[in-house]
Coordinates of C-alpha atoms in Angstrom, one line a residue:
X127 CA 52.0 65.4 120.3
X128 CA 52.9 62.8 117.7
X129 CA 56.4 62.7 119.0
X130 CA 55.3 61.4 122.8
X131 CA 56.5 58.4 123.6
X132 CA 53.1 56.3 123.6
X133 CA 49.9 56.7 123.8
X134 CA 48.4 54.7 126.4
X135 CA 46.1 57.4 128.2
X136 CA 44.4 58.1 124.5
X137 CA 41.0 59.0 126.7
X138 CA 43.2 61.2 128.7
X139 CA 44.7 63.1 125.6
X140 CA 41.3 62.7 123.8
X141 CA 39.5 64.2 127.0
X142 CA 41.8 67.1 127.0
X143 CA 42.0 68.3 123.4
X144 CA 38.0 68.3 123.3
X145 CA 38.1 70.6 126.4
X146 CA 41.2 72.8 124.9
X147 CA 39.6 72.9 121.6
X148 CA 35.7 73.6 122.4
X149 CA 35.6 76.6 120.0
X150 CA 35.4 74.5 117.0
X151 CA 37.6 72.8 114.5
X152 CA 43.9 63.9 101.7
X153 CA 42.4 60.8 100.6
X154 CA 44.2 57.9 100.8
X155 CA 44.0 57.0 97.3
X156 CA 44.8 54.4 95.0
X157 CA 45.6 53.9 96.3
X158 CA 41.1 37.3 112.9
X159 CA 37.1 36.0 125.2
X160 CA 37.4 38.1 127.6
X161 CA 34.1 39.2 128.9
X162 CA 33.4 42.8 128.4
X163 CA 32.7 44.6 130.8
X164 CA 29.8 46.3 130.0
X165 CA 27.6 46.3 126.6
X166 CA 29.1 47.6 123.6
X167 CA 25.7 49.2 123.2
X168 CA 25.7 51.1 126.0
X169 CA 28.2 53.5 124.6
X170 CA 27.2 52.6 120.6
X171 CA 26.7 55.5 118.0
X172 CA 24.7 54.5 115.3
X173 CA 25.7 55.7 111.6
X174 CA 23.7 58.6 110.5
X175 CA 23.5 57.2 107.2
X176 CA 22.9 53.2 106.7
X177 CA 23.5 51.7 103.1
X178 CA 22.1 48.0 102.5
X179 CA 24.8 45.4 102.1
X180 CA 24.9 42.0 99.5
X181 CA 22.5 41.0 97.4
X182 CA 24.2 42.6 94.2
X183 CA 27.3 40.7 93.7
X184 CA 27.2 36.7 92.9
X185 CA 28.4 34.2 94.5
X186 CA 30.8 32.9 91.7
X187 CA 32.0 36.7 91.6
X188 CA 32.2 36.7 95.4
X189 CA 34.3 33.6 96.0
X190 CA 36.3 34.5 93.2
X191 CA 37.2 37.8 95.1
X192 CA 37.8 35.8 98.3
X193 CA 40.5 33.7 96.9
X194 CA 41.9 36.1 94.8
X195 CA 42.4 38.1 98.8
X196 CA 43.6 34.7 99.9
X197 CA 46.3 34.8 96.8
X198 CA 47.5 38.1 98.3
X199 CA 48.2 37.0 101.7
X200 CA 51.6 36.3 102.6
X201 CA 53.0 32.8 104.6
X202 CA 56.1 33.2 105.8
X203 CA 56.4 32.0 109.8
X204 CA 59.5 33.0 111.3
X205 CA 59.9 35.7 108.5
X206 CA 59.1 39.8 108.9
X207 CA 56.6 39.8 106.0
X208 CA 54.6 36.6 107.7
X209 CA 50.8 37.9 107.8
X210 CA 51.4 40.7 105.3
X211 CA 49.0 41.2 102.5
X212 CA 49.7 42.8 99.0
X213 CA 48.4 45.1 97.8
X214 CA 48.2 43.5 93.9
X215 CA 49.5 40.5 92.5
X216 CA 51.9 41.9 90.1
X217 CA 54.7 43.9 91.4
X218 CA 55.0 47.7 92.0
X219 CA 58.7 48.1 91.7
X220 CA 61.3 46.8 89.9
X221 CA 65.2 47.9 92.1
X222 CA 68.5 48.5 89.6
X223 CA 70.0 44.7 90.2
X224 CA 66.4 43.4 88.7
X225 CA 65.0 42.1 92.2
X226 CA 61.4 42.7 92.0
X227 CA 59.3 43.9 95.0
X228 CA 55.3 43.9 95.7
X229 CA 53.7 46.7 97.8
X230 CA 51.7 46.3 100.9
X231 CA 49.1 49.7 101.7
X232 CA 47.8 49.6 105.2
X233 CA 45.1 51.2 104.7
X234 CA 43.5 49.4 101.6
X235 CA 44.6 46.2 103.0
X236 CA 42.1 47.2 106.1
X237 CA 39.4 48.3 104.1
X238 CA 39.4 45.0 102.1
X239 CA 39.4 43.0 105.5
X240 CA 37.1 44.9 107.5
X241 CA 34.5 43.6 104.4
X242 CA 35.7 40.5 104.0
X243 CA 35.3 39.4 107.3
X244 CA 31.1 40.0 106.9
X245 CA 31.1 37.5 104.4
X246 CA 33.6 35.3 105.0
X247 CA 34.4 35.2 108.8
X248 CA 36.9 32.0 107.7
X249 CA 39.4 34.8 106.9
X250 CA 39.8 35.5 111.1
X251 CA 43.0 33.7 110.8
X252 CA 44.1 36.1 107.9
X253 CA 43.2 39.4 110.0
X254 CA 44.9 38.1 113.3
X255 CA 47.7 37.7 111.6
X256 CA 47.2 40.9 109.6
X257 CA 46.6 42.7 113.0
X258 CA 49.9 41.2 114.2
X259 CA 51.8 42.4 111.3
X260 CA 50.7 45.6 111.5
X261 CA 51.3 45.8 115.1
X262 CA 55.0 44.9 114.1
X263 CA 55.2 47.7 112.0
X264 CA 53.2 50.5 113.3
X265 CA 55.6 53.4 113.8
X266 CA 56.4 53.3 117.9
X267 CA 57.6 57.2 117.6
X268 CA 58.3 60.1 116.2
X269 CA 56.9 61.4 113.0
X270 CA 54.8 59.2 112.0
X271 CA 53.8 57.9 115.1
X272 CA 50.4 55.3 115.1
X273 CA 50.8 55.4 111.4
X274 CA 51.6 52.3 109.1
X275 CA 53.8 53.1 106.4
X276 CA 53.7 51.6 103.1
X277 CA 56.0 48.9 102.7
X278 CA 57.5 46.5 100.4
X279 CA 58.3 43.0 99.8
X280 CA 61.0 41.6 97.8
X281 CA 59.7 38.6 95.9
X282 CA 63.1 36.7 95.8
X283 CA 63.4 36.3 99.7
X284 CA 60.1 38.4 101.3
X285 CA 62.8 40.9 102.9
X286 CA 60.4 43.5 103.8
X287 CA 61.1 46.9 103.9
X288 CA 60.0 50.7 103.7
X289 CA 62.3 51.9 100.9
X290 CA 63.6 49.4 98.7
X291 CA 66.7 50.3 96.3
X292 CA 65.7 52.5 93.4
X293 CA 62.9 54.1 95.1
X294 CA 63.6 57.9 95.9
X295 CA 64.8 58.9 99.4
X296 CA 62.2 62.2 99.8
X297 CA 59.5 59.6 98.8
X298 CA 60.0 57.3 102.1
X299 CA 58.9 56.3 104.1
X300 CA 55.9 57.6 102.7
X301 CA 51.9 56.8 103.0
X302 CA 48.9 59.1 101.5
X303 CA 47.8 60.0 104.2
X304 CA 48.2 59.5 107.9
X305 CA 44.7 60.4 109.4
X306 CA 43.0 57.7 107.5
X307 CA 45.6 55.1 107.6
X308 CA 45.4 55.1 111.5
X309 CA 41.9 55.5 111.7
X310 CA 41.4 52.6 109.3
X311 CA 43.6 50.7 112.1
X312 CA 41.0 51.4 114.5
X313 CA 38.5 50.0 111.8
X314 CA 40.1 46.9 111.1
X315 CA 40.4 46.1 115.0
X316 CA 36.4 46.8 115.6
X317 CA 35.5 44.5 112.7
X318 CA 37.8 41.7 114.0
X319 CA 36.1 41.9 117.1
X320 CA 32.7 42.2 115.7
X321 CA 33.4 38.5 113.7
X322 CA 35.3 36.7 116.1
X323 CA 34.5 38.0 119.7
X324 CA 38.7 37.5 120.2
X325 CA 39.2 39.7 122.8
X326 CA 42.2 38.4 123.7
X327 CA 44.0 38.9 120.4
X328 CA 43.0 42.8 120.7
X329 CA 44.7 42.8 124.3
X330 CA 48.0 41.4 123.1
X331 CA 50.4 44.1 124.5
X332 CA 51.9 44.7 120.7
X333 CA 48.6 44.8 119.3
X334 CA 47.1 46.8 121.9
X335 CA 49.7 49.6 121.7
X336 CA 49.8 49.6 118.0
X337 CA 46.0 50.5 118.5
X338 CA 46.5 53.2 120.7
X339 CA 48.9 54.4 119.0
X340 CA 46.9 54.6 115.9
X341 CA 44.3 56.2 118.2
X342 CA 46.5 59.4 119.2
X343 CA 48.1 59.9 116.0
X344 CA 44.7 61.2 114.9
X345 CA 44.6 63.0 118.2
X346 CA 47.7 64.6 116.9
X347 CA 46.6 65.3 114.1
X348 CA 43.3 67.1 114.7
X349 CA 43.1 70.9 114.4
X350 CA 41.5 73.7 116.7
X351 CA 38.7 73.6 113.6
X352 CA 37.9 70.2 114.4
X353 CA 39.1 68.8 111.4
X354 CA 42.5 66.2 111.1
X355 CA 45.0 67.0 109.0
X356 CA 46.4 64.7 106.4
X357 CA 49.9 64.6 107.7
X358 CA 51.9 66.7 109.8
X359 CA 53.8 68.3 107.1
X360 CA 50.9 68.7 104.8
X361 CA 48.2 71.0 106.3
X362 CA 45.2 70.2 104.5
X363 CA 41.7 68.9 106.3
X364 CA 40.1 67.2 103.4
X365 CA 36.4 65.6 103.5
X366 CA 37.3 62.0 102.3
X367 CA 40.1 61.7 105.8
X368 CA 37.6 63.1 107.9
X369 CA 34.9 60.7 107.1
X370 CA 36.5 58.1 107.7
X371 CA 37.8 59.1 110.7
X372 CA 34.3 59.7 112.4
X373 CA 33.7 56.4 111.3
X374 CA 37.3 55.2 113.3
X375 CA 36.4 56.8 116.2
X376 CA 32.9 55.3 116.6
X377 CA 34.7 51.7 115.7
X378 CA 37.5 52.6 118.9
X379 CA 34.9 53.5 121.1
X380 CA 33.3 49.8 120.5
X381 CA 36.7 48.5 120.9
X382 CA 37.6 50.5 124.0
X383 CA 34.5 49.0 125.5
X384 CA 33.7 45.4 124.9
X385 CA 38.1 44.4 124.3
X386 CA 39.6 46.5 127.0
X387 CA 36.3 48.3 128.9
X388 CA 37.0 50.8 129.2
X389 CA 33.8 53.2 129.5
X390 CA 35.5 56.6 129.5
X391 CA 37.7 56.2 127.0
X392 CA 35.3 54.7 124.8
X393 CA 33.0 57.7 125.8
X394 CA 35.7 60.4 124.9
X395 CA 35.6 58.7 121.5
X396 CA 32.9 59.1 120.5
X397 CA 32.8 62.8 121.6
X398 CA 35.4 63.1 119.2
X399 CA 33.4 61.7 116.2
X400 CA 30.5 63.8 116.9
X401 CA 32.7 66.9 117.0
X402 CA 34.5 65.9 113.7
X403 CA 31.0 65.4 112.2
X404 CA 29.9 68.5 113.6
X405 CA 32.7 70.5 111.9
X406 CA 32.2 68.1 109.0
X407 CA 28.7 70.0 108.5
X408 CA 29.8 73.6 109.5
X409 CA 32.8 73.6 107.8
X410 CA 33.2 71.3 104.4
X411 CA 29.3 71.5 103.6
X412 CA 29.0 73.9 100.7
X413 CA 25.0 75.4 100.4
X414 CA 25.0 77.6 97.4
X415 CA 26.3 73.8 95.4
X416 CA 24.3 71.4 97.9
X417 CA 27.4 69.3 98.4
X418 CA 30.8 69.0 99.6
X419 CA 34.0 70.6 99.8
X420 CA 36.5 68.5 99.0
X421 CA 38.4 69.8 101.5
X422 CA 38.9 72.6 104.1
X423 CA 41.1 74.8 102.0
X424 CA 39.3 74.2 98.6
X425 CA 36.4 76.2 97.3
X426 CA 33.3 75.3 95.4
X427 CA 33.2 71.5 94.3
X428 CA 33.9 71.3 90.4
X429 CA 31.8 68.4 88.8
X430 CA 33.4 68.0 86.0
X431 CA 36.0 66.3 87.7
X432 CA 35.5 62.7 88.7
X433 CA 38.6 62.3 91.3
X434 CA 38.6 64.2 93.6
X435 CA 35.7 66.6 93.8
X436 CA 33.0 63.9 92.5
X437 CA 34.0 60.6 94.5
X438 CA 34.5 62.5 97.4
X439 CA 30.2 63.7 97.9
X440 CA 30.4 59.8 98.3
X441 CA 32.4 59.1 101.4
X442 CA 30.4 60.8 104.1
X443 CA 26.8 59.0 102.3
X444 CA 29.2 55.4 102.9
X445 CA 30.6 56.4 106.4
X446 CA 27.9 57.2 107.9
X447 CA 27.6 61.0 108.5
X448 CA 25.0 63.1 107.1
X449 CA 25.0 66.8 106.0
X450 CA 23.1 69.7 107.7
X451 CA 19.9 68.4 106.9
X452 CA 19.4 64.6 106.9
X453 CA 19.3 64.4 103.4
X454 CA 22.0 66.1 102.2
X455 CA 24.9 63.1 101.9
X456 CA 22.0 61.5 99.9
X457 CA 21.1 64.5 97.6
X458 CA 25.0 65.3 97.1
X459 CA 25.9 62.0 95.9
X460 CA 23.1 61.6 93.9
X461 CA 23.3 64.9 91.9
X462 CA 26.9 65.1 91.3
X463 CA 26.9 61.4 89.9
X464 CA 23.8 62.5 87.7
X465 CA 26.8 63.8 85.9
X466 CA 28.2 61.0 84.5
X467 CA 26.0 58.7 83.1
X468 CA 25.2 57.5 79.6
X469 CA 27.8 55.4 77.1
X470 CA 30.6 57.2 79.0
X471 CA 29.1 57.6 82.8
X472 CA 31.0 55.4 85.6
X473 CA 28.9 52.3 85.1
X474 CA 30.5 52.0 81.6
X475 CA 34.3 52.6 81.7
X476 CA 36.9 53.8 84.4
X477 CA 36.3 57.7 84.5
X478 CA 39.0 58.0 86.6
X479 CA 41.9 59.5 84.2
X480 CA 44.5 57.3 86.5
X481 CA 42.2 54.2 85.3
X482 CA 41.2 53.5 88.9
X483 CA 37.9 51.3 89.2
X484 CA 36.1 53.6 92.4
X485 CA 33.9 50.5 93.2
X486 CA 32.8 52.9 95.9
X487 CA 30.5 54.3 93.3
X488 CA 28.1 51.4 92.9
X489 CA 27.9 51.3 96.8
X490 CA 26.0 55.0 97.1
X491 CA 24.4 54.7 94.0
X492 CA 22.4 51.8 95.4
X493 CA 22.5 53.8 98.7
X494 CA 20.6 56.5 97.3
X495 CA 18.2 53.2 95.4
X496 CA 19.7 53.3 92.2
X497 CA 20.3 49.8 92.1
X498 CA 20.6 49.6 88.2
X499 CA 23.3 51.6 87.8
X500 CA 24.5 49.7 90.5
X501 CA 24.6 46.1 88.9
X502 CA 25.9 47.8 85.1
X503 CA 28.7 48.5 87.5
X504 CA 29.1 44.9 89.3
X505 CA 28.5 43.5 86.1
X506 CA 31.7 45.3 84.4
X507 CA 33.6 44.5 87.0
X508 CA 32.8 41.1 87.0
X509 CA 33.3 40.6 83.1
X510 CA 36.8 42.3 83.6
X511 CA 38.0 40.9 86.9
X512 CA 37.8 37.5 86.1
X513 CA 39.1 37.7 82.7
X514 CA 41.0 34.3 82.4
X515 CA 43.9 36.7 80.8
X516 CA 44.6 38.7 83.9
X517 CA 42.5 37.7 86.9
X518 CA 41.3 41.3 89.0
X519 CA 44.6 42.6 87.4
X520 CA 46.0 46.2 87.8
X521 CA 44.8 48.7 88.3
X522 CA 42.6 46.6 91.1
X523 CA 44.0 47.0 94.1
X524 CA 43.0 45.2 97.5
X525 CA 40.9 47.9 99.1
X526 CA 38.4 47.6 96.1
X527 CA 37.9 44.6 97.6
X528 CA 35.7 46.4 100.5
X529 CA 33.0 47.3 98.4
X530 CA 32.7 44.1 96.2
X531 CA 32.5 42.4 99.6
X532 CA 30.2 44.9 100.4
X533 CA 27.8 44.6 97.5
X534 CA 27.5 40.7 98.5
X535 CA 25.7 38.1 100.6
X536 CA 27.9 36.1 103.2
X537 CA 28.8 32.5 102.6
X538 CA 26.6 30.4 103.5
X539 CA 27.8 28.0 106.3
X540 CA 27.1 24.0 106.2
X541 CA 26.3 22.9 109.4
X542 CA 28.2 20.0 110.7
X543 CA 26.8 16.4 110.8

């Protein structure tokens, strides 16, 4: 399947596989009108889960994250890399003549915009051109089809590429995972629409495809278990993918509706993230520990380790999908994190042993109403991220930008006179 030559009938394929596949069924890591044709609400799944948003995060702190996004954002008309956005300020990789190159995720930079968008709907510009870009280079076939891959940008020139000199062949093209990279597509498309009402940007024929593409390589990807895969050459159905891959399918079906309307399609989505959810529950759930696997070839969760098997209760509490009772995302999250608290809990240092911030974690703590450790975290954060030294220096990355945004209140707009 992911070697077709497009993907325009995704409804089609989607319609098919859930017939086929009735019996049942890798985290991407630090890692800006037409009329619809009929409501999006007429086809809208709710999240199973909801999780307040702002009131946590200054507005000093916020605007300082906003322009440290715009900072990122590359401006080069006429060039490849024009629209791109990086994925840190310093850069990732130095080649053997000394040229220096910054690297661009996909996937983080569409977490970071799909936020960033709620409270600052000024950035539309940015994520049009951000959609474009990543139309440009959304792979059209093969291996890898619908997927982005991580690319890089030489500073001297903003020559773009997948592979720059130095970097080992076997590891490019490469991305963490392919699942979540397109389905984060399909995210970043549905929030654009939801600020802007732009319609016609999501019906460019580029963009479009791109989208579509995107769409069926998690078609592609999806087992007879009901669970996706990472990538095609890596066979594992892990919890943190699959999450956010309900929650891309619900954001295509709003998409499918109110930009192109199409009803059907938009319908066979959403079949598709209530089947993944299902298996989500039957499958990753793990009773005799009250949480979840981390994925569908690992046993019981361990605790004692933050990344993967502690961060990862988290995801289906923020993406909306609950366990087998309607508690259960709540009660996982909330019990595993009891773990690490105190001096040397999460809200006091990076647990992570890469040094990874996880800002994901002060979103379901204050999903599940602990607001305190919540702020200790914000707070951190904001001490170290705008240290006049190293402004949201490494290891921040742009996705963590997601649930800063997350944690704060939209700007306010002035009226004009």
């Amino acid at each position: 399947m992911s070697s077709s030559p497009g993907w325009r009938g995704t409804g089609l394929v989607l319609a098919m596989l859930l017939s086929v596949c009735s019996s049942g069924k890798a985290t991407a890591r630090a890692e800006t009108p037409v009329v619809p044709l009929a409501p999006a609400a007429s086809v809208a799944e709710p999240a199973e889960t909801v999780c307040d948003k702002g009131g946590l995060v200054d507005a000093g702190f916020r605007d300082a994250a906003l322009a440290a996004l715009s900072q990122l954002v590359v401006h080069a008309p006429g060039l490849a890399a024009d629209g791109a956005v990086r994925a840190n300020s310093a850069p990732g990789h130095v080649d053997p003549s000394g040229q220096t190159w910054h690297f661009i995720s996909a996937y983080q930079v569409n977490l970071a915009l799909t936020e960033a968008l709620r409270v600052a709907p000024g950035n539309a510009p940015v994520a049009a051109g951000w959609l474009r870009w990543q139309a440009r280079h959304t792979t059209p076939t093969g291996v890898g089809q619908g997927v982005v891959f991580d690319h890089w940008i030489r500073v001297s020139d903003l020559h773009v590429a997948p592979c720059p000199p130095g970097r080992a062949l076997g590891d490019c093209p490469h991305v963490d995972a392919y699942d979540s990279t397109a389905a984060s597509a399909l995210l970043m498309a549905d929030a654009y629409l939801a600020a802007t009402g732009d319609t016609a940007l999501l019906r460019e024929a580029a963009v479009r495809a791109a989208l579509e593409r995107s769409a069926g390589a998690v078609v592609a990807l999806t087992q007879p278990e009901g669970l996706s895969s990472a990538k095609p050459g890596h066979r594992v159905e892990y919890l943190m993918d699959a999450a956010e891959v309900v929650a891309g399918w619900r954001a295509w079906a709003r998409v499918q509706q109110s930009a192109y309307g199409d009803r059907a399609g938009a319908q066979a989505s959403l079949a598709a993230a209530r089947r993944m959810a299902d298996a989500m529950r039957q499958q990753l759930w793990h009773a005799p520990s009250q949480a979840w696997r981390v994925s569908l070839q690992a046993g019981a969760p361990d605790f004692s380790v933050w990344y993967a098997d502690t961060v990862a209760q988290a995801w289906p509490l923020l993406w909306g999908v609950r366990g087998p009772a309607a508690t259960d995302a709540a009660t996982a999250w909330r019990n595993t994190s009891a773990r690490w608290q105190g001096a040397n809990g999460w809200t006091h240092r990076n647990v992570d042993p890469d040094g990874f911030w996880w800002p994901a974690a002060a979103v379901a703590a204050r999903c599940v109403g602990n607001e305190a450790d919540a702020r200790r975290w914000v707070a951190r954060a904001r001490a170290a991220w705008l240290a006049p030294s190293g402004p949201f220096a490494w290891p921040f990355q742009v996705g963590d930008l997601r649930w800063l945004f997350w944690l704060s209140d939209p700007v306010a707009v002035v009226p004009r006179p």
